[in-house]
PDB file of C-alpha atoms and ligand atoms in Angstrom:
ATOM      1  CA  UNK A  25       0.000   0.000   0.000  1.00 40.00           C
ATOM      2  CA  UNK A  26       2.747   2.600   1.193  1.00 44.00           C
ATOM      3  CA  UNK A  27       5.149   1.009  -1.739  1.00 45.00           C
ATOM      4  CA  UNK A  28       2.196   2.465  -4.302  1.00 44.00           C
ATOM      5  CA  UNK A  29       2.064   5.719  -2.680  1.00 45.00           C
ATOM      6  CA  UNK A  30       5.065   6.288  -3.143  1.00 44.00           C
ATOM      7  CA  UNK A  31       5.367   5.372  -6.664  1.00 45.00           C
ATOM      8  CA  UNK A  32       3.237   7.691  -7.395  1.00 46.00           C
ATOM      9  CA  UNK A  33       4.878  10.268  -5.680  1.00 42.00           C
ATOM     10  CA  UNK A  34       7.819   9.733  -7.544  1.00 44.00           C
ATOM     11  CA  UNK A  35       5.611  10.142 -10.781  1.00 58.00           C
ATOM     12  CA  UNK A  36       4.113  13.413  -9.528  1.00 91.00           C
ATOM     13  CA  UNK A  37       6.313  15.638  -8.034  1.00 96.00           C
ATOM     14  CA  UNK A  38       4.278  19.031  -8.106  1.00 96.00           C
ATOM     15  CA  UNK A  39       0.818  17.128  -6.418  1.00 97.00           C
ATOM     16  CA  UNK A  40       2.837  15.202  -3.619  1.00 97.00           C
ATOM     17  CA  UNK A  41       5.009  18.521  -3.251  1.00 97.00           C
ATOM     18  CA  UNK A  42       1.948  20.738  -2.604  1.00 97.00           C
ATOM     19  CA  UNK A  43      -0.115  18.177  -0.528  1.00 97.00           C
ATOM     20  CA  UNK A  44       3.139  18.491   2.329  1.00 98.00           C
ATOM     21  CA  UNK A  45       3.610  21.800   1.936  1.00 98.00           C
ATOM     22  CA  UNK A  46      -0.326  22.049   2.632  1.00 98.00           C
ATOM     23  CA  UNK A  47       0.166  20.016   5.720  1.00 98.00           C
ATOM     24  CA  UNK A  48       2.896  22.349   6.731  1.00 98.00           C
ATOM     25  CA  UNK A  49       1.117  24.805   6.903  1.00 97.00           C
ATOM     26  CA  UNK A  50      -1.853  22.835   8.700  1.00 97.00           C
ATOM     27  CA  UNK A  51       0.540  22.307  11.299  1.00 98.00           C
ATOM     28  CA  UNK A  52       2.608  25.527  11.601  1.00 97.00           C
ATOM     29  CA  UNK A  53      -1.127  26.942  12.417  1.00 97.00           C
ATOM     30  CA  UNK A  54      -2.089  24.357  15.124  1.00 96.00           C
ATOM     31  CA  UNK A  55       1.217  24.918  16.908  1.00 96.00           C
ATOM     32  CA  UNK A  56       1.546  26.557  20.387  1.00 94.00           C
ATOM     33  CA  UNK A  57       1.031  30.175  20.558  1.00 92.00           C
ATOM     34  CA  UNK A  58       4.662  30.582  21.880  1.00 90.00           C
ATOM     35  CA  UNK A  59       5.797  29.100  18.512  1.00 92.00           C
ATOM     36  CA  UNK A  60       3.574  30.841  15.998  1.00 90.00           C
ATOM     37  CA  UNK A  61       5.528  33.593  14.933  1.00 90.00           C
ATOM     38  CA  UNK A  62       8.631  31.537  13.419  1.00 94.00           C
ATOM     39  CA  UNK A  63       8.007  30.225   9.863  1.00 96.00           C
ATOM     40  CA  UNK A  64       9.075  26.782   8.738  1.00 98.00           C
ATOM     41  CA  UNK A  65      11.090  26.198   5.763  1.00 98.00           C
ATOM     42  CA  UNK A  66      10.626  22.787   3.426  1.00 98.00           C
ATOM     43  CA  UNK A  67      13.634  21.282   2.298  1.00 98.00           C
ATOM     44  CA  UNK A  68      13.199  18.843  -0.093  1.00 98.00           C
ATOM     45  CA  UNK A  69      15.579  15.714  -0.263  1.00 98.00           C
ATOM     46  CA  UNK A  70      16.446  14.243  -3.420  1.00 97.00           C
ATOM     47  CA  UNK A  71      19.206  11.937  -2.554  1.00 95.00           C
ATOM     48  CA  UNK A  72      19.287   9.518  -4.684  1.00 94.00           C
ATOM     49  CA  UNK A  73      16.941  10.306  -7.030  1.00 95.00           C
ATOM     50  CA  UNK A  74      17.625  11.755 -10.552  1.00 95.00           C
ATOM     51  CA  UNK A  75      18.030  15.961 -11.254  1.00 96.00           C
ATOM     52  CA  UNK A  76      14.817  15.445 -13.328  1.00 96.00           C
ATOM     53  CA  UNK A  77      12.656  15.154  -9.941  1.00 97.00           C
ATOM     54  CA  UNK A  78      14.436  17.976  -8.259  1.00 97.00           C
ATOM     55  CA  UNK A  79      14.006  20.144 -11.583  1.00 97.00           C
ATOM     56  CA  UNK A  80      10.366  19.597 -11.171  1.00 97.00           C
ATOM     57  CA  UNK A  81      10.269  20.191  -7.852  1.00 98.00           C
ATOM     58  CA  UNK A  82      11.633  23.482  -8.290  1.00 98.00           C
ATOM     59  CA  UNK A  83       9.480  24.224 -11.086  1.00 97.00           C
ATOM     60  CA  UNK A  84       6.475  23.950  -8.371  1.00 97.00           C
ATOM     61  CA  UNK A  85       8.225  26.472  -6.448  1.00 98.00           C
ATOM     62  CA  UNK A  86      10.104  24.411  -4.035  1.00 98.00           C
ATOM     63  CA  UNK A  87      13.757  26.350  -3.389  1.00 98.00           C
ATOM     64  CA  UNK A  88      15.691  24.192  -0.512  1.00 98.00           C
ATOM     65  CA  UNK A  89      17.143  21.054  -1.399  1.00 98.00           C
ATOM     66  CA  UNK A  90      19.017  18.296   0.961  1.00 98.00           C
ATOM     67  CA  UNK A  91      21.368  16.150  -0.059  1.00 98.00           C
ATOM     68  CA  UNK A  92      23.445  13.588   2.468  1.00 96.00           C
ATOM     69  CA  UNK A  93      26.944  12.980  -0.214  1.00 97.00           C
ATOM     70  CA  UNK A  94      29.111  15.693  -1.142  1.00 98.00           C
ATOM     71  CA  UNK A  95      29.912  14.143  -4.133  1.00 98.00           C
ATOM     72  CA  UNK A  96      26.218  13.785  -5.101  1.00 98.00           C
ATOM     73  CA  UNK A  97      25.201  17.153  -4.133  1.00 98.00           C
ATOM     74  CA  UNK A  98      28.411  18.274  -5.792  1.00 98.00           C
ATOM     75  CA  UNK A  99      27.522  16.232  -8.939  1.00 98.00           C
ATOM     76  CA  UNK A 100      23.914  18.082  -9.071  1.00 98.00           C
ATOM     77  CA  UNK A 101      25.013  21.165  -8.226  1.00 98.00           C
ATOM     78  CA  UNK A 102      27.494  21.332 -10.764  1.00 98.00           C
ATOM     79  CA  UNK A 103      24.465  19.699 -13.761  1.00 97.00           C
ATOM     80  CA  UNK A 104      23.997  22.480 -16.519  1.00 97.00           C
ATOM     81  CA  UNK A 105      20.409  21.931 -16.351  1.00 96.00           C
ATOM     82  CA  UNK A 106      20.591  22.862 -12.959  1.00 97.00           C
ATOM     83  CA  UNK A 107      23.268  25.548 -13.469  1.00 97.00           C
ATOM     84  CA  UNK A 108      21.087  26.954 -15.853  1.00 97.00           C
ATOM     85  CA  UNK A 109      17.418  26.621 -15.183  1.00 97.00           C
ATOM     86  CA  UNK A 110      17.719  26.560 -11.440  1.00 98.00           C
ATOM     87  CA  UNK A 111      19.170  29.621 -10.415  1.00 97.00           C
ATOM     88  CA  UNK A 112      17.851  29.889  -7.096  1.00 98.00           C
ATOM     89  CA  UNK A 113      18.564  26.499  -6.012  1.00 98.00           C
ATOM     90  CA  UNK A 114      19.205  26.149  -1.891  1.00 98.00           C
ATOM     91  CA  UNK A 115      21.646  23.536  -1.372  1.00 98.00           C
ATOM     92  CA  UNK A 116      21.741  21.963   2.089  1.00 98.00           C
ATOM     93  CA  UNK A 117      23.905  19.185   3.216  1.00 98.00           C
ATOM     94  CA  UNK A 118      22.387  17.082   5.494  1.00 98.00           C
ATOM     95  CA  UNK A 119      24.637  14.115   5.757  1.00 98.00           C
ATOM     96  CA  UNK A 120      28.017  13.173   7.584  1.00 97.00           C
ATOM     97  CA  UNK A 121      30.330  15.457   6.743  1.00 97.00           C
ATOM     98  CA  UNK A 122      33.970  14.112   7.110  1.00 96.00           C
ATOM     99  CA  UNK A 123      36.835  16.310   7.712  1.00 97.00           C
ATOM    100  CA  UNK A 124      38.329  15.522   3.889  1.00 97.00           C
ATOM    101  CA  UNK A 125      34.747  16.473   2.153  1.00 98.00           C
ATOM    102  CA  UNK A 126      35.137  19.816   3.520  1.00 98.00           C
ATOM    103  CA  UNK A 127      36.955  21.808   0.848  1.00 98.00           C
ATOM    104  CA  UNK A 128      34.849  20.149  -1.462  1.00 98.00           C
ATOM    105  CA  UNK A 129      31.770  20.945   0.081  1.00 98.00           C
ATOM    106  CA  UNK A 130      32.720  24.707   0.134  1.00 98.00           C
ATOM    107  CA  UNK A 131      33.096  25.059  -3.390  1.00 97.00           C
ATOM    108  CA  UNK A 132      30.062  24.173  -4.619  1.00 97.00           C
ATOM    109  CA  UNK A 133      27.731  26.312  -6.138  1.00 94.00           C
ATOM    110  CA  UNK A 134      24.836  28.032  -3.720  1.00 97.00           C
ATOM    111  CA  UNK A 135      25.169  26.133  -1.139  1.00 98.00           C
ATOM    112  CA  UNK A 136      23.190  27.618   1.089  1.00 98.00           C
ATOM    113  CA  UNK A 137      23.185  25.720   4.362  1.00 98.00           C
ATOM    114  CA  UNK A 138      25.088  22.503   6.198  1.00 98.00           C
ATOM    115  CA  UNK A 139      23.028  21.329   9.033  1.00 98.00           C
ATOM    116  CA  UNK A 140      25.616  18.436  10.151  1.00 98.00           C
ATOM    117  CA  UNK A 141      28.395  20.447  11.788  1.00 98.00           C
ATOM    118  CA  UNK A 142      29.095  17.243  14.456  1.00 97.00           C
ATOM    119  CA  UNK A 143      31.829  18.489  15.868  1.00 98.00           C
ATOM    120  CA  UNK A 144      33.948  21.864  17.049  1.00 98.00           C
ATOM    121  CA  UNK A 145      37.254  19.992  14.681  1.00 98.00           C
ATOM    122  CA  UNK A 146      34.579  19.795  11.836  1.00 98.00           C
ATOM    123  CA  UNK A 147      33.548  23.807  12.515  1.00 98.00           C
ATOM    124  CA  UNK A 148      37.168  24.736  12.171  1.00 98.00           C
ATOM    125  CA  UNK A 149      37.549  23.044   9.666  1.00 98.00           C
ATOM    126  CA  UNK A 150      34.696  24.692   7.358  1.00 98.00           C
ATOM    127  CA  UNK A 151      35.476  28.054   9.231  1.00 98.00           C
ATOM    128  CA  UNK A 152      38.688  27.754   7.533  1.00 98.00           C
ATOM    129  CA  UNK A 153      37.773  26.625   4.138  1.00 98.00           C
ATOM    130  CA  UNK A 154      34.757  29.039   3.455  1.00 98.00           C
ATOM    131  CA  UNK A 155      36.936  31.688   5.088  1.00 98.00           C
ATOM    132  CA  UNK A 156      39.640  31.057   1.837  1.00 97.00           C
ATOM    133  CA  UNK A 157      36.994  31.279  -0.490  1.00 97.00           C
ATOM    134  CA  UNK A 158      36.605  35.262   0.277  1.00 95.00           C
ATOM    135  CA  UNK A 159      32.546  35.097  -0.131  1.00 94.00           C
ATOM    136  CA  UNK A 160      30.330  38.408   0.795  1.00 93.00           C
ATOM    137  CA  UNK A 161      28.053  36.173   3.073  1.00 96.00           C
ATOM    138  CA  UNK A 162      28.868  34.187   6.313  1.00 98.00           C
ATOM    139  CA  UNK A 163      28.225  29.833   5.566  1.00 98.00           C
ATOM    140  CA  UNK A 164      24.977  29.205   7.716  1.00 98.00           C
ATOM    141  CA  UNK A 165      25.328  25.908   9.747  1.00 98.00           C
ATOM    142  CA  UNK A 166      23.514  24.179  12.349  1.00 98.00           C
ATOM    143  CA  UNK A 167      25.020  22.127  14.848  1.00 98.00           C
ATOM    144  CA  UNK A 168      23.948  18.263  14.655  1.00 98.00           C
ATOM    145  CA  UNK A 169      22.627  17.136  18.211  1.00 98.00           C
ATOM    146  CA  UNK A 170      23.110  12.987  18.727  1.00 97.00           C
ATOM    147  CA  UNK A 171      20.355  13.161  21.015  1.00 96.00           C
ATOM    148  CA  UNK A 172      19.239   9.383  20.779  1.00 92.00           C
ATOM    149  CA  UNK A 173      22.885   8.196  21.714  1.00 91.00           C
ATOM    150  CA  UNK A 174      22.878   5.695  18.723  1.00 88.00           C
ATOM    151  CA  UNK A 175      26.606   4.938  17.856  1.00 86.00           C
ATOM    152  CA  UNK A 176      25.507   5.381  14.622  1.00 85.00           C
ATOM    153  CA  UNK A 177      24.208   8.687  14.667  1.00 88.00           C
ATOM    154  CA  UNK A 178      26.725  11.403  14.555  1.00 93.00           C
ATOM    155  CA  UNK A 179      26.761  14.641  16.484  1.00 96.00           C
ATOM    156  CA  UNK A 180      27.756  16.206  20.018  1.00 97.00           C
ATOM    157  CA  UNK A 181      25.920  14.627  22.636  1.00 97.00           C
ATOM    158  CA  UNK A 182      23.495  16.755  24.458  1.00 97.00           C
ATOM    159  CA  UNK A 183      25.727  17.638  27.092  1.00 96.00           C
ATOM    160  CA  UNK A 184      28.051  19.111  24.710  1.00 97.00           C
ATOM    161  CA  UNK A 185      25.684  21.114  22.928  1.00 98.00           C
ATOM    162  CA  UNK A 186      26.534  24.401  24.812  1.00 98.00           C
ATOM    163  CA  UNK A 187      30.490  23.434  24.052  1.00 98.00           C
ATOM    164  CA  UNK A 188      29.836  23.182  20.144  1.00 98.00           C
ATOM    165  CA  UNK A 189      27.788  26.449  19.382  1.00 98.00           C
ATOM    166  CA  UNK A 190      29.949  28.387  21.375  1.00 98.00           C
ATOM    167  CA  UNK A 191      32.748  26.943  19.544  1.00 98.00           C
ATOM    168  CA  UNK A 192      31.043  28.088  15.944  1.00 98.00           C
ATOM    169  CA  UNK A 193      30.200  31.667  17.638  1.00 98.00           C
ATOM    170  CA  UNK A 194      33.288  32.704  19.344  1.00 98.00           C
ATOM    171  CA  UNK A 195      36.082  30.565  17.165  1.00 98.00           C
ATOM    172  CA  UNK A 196      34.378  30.662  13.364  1.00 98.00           C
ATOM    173  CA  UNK A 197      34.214  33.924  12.058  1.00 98.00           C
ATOM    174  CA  UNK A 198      32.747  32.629   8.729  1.00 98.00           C
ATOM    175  CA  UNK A 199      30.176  30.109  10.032  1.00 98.00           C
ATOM    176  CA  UNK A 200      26.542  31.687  10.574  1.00 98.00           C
ATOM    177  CA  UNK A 201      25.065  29.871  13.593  1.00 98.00           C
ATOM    178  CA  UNK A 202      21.309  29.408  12.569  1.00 98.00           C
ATOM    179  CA  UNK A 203      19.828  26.100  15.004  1.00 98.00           C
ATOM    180  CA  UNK A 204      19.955  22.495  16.127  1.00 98.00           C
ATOM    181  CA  UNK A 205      19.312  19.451  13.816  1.00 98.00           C
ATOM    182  CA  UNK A 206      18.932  16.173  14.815  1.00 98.00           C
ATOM    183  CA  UNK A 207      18.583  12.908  12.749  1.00 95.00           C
ATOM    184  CA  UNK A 208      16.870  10.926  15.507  1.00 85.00           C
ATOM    185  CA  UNK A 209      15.935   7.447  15.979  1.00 81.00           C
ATOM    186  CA  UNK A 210      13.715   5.338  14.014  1.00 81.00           C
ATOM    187  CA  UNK A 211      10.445   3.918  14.065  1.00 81.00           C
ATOM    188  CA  UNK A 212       9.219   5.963  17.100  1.00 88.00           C
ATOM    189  CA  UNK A 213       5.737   5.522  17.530  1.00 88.00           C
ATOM    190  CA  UNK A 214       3.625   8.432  18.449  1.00 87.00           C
ATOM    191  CA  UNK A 215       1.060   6.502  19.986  1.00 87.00           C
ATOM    192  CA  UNK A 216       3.421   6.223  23.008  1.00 90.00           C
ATOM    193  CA  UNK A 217       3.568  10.217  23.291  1.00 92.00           C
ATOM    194  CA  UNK A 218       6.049  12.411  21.713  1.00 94.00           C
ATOM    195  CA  UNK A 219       9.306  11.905  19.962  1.00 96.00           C
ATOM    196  CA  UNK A 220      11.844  11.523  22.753  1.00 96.00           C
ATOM    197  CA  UNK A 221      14.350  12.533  20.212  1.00 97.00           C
ATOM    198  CA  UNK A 222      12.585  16.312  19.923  1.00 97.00           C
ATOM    199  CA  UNK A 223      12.233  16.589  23.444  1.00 97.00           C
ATOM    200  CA  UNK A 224      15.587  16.273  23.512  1.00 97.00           C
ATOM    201  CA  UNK A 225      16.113  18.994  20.849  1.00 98.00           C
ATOM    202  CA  UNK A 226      14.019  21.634  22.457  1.00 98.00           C
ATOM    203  CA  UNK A 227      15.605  21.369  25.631  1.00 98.00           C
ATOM    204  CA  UNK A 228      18.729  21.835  24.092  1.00 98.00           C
ATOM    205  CA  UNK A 229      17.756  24.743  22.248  1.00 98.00           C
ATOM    206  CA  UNK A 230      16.599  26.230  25.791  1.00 98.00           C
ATOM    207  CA  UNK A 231      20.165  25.333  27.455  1.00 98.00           C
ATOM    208  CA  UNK A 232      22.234  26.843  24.707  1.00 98.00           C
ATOM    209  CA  UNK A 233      20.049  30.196  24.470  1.00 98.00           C
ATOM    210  CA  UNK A 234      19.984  30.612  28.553  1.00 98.00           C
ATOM    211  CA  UNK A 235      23.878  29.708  28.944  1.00 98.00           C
ATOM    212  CA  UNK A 236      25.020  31.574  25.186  1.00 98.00           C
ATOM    213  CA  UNK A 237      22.435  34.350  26.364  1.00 98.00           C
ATOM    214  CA  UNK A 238      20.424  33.744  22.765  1.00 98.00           C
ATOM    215  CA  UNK A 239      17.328  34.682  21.898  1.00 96.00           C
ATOM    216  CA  UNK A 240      14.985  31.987  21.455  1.00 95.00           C
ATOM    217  CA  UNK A 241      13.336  33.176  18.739  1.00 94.00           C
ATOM    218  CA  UNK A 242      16.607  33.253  16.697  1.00 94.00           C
ATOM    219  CA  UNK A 243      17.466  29.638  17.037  1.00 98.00           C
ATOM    220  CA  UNK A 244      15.903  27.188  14.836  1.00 98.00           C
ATOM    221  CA  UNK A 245      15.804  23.578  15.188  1.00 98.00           C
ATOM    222  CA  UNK A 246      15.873  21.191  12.283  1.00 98.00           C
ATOM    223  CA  UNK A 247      13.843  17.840  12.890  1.00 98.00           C
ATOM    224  CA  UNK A 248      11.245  16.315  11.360  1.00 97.00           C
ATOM    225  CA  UNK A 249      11.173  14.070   8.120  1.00 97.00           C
ATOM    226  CA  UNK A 250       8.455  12.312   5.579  1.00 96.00           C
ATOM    227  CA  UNK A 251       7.207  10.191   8.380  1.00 93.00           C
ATOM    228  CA  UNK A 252       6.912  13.136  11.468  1.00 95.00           C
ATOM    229  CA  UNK A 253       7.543  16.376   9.521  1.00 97.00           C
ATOM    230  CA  UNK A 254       4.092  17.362  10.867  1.00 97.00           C
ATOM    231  CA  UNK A 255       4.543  16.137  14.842  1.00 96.00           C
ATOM    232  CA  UNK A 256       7.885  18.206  14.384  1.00 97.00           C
ATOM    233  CA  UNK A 257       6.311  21.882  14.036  1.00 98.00           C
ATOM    234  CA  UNK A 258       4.255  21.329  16.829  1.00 97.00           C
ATOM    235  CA  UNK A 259       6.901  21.074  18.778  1.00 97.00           C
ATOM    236  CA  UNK A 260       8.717  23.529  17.542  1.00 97.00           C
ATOM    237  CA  UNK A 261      10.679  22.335  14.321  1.00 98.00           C
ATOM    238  CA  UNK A 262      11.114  25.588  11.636  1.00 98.00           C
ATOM    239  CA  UNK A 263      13.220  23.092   9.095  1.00 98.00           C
ATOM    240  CA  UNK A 264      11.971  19.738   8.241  1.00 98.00           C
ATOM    241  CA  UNK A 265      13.865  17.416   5.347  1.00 98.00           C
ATOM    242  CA  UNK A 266      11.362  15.198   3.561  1.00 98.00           C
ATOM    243  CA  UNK A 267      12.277  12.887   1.049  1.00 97.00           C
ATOM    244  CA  UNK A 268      10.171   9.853   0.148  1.00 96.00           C
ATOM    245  CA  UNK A 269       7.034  11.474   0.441  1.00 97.00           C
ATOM    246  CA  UNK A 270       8.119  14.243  -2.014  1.00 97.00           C
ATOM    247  CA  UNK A 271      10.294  12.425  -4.603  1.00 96.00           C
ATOM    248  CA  UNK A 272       9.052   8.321  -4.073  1.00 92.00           C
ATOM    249  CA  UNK A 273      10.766   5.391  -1.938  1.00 90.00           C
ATOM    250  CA  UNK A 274      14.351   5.246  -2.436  1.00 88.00           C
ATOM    251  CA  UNK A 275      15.994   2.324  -3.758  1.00 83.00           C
ATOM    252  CA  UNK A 276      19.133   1.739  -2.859  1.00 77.00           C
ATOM    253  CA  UNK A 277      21.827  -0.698  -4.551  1.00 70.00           C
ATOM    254  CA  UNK A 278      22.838  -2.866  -1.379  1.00 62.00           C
ATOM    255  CA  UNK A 279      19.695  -3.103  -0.265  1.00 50.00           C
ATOM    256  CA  UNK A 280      18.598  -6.963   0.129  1.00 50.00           C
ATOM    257  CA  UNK A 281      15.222  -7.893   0.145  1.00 52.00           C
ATOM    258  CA  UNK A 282      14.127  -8.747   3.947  1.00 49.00           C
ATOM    259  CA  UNK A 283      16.162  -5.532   4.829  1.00 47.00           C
ATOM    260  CA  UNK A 284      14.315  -2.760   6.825  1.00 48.00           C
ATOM    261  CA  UNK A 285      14.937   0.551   5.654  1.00 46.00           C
ATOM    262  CA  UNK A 286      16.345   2.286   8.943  1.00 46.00           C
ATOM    263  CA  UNK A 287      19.044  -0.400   8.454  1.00 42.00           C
ATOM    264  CA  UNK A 288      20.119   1.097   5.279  1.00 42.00           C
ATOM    265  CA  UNK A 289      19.807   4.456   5.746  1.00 48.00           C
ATOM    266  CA  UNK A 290      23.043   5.834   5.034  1.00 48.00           C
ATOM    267  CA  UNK A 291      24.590   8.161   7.918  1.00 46.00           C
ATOM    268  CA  UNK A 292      28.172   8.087   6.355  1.00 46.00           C
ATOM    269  CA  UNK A 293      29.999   8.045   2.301  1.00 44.00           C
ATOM    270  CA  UNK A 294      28.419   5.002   0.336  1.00 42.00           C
ATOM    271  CA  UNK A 295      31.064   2.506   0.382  1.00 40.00           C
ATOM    272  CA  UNK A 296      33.031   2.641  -3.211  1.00 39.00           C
ATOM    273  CA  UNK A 297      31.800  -0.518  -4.302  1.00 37.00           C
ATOM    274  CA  UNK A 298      28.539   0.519  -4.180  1.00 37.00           C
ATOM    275  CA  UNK A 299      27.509   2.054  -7.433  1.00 36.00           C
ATOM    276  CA  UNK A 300      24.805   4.907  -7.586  1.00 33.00           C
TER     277      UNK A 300
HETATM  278  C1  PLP B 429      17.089  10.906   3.868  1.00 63.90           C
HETATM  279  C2  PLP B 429      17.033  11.930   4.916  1.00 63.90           C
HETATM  280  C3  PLP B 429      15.855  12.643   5.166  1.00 63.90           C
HETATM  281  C4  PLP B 429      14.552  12.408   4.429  1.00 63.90           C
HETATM  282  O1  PLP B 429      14.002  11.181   4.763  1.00 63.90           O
HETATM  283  P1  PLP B 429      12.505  10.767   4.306  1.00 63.90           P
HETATM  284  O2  PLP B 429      12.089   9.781   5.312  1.00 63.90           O
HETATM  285  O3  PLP B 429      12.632  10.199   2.944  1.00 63.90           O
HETATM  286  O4  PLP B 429      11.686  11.986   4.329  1.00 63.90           O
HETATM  287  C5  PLP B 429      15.893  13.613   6.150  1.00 63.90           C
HETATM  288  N1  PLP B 429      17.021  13.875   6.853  1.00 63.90           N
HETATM  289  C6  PLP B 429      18.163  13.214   6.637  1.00 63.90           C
HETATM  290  C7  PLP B 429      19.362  13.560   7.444  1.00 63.90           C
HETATM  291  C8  PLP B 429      18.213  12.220   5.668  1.00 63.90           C
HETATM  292  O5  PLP B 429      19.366  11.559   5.467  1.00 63.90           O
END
């Protein structure tokens, strides 16, 4: 049943795009009163899926676009249809960034955000590289919270959130400190009460602005994705990454049948015998 859904997602970008950006704003209404005023952005994740999709997707209107490889993202980025016909285009990387990706990652063309900065080593190191490249605007990042512990899932751990964006404001002179992301765990079911995962998040967001003497208002907090974009914003989420439900189930190479999903969701580089 979900499989077909999908499908057709894939084979209608512009309907599934405007049915979540409907239920976005559905739930940016029915949030809190505290949390009204802050608007939530779509970013729309293509990994995986062909330039085609994404060039539709921005045909509908759609401007912010995640991808989790650099050298995917820096593959479409670089695409003349995209170069050309998609001048607006919002890059945002989304995945593990590794200390040697950085200079890459830099170069490419509008990127607009990275939400994965894991660690105060990886801030330096982007500090350093957009910093070379001389451009009129600061690099916005966000600062990747591991707040489910998973070894899997990168990040600093809660209790070094305060350590990390202080790090980015005080140390990175080039990096734009715009919110908290987290990846979260899987499979959480919202029958059992909220994400544990987001709770998580919005108490960090309340430590760093009391300690870093930040206005709330000014952080954001990415979280949220096809499955609990909308269970995000009403708790507080102003950047959620959705994927499937936009551009259709992703297939992925290694993936054996019998395989869940979570358990092949890349967090890291596909390994080079993988082919894509
Ligand atoms: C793939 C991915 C998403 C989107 O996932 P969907 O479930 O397809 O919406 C969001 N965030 C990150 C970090 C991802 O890697």
């Amino acid at each position: 049943m979900r499989r077909a859904v999908s499908s057709m997602a894939g084979a209608n970008v512009g309907a599934s795009l405007r049915l979540v950006t409907d239920k976005i704003k559905v739930a940016a209404e029915c949030r809190p009163q505290a949390l009204q005023t802050a608007n939530v952005r779509l970013v729309a994740v293509g990994k995986t899926k062909p330039i085609e999709l994404i060039q539709q997707a921005y045909n509908h209107g759609q401007r912010n676009f995640g991808e989790n490889y650099v050298q995917e993202l820096s593959e479409k980025a670089a695409n003349p249809d995209v170069v050309a016909k998609c001048p607006d285009i919002k890059w945002h990387f989304i995945g593990h960034l590794q200390r040697n990706k950085v200079k890459q990652l830099s170069s490419i063309a509008n990127l607009y955000m990275v939400e994965t900065v894991s660690s105060e080593k990886i801030a330096s190191a982007l500090d350093m590289s957009w910093g070379r490249l001389k451009r009129d605007d600061r690099l916005k990042v966000m600062a990747q919270i591991n707040t489910s512990g998973e070894d899997t899932k990168h990040g600093a751990t809660p209790d070094q959130s305060v350590k990390l964006v202080r790090h980015i404001l005080e140390k990175c002179p080039n990096l734009h400190f715009i919110g908290l992301m987290t990846i979260g765990s899987f499979n959480h079911d919202l029958s059992s009460g909220p994400n544990p995962d987001f709770l998580i998040l919005v108490d960090c967001k309340q430590h760093v602005c009391k300690e870093l003497q930040l206005n709330l208002e000014a952080v954001e907090l990415s979280m949220g994705m096809s499955n609990d974009f909308e269970h995000a914003i009403h708790l507080g989420s102003t950047n959620v990454r959705v994927g499937s439900t936009i551009f259709g189930a992703r297939v992925y190479p290694a993936m054996k049948s019998g395989e869940n999903r979570n358990a092949t969701l890349p967090t890291s580089e596909p390994q080079s015998t993988v082919t894509t």
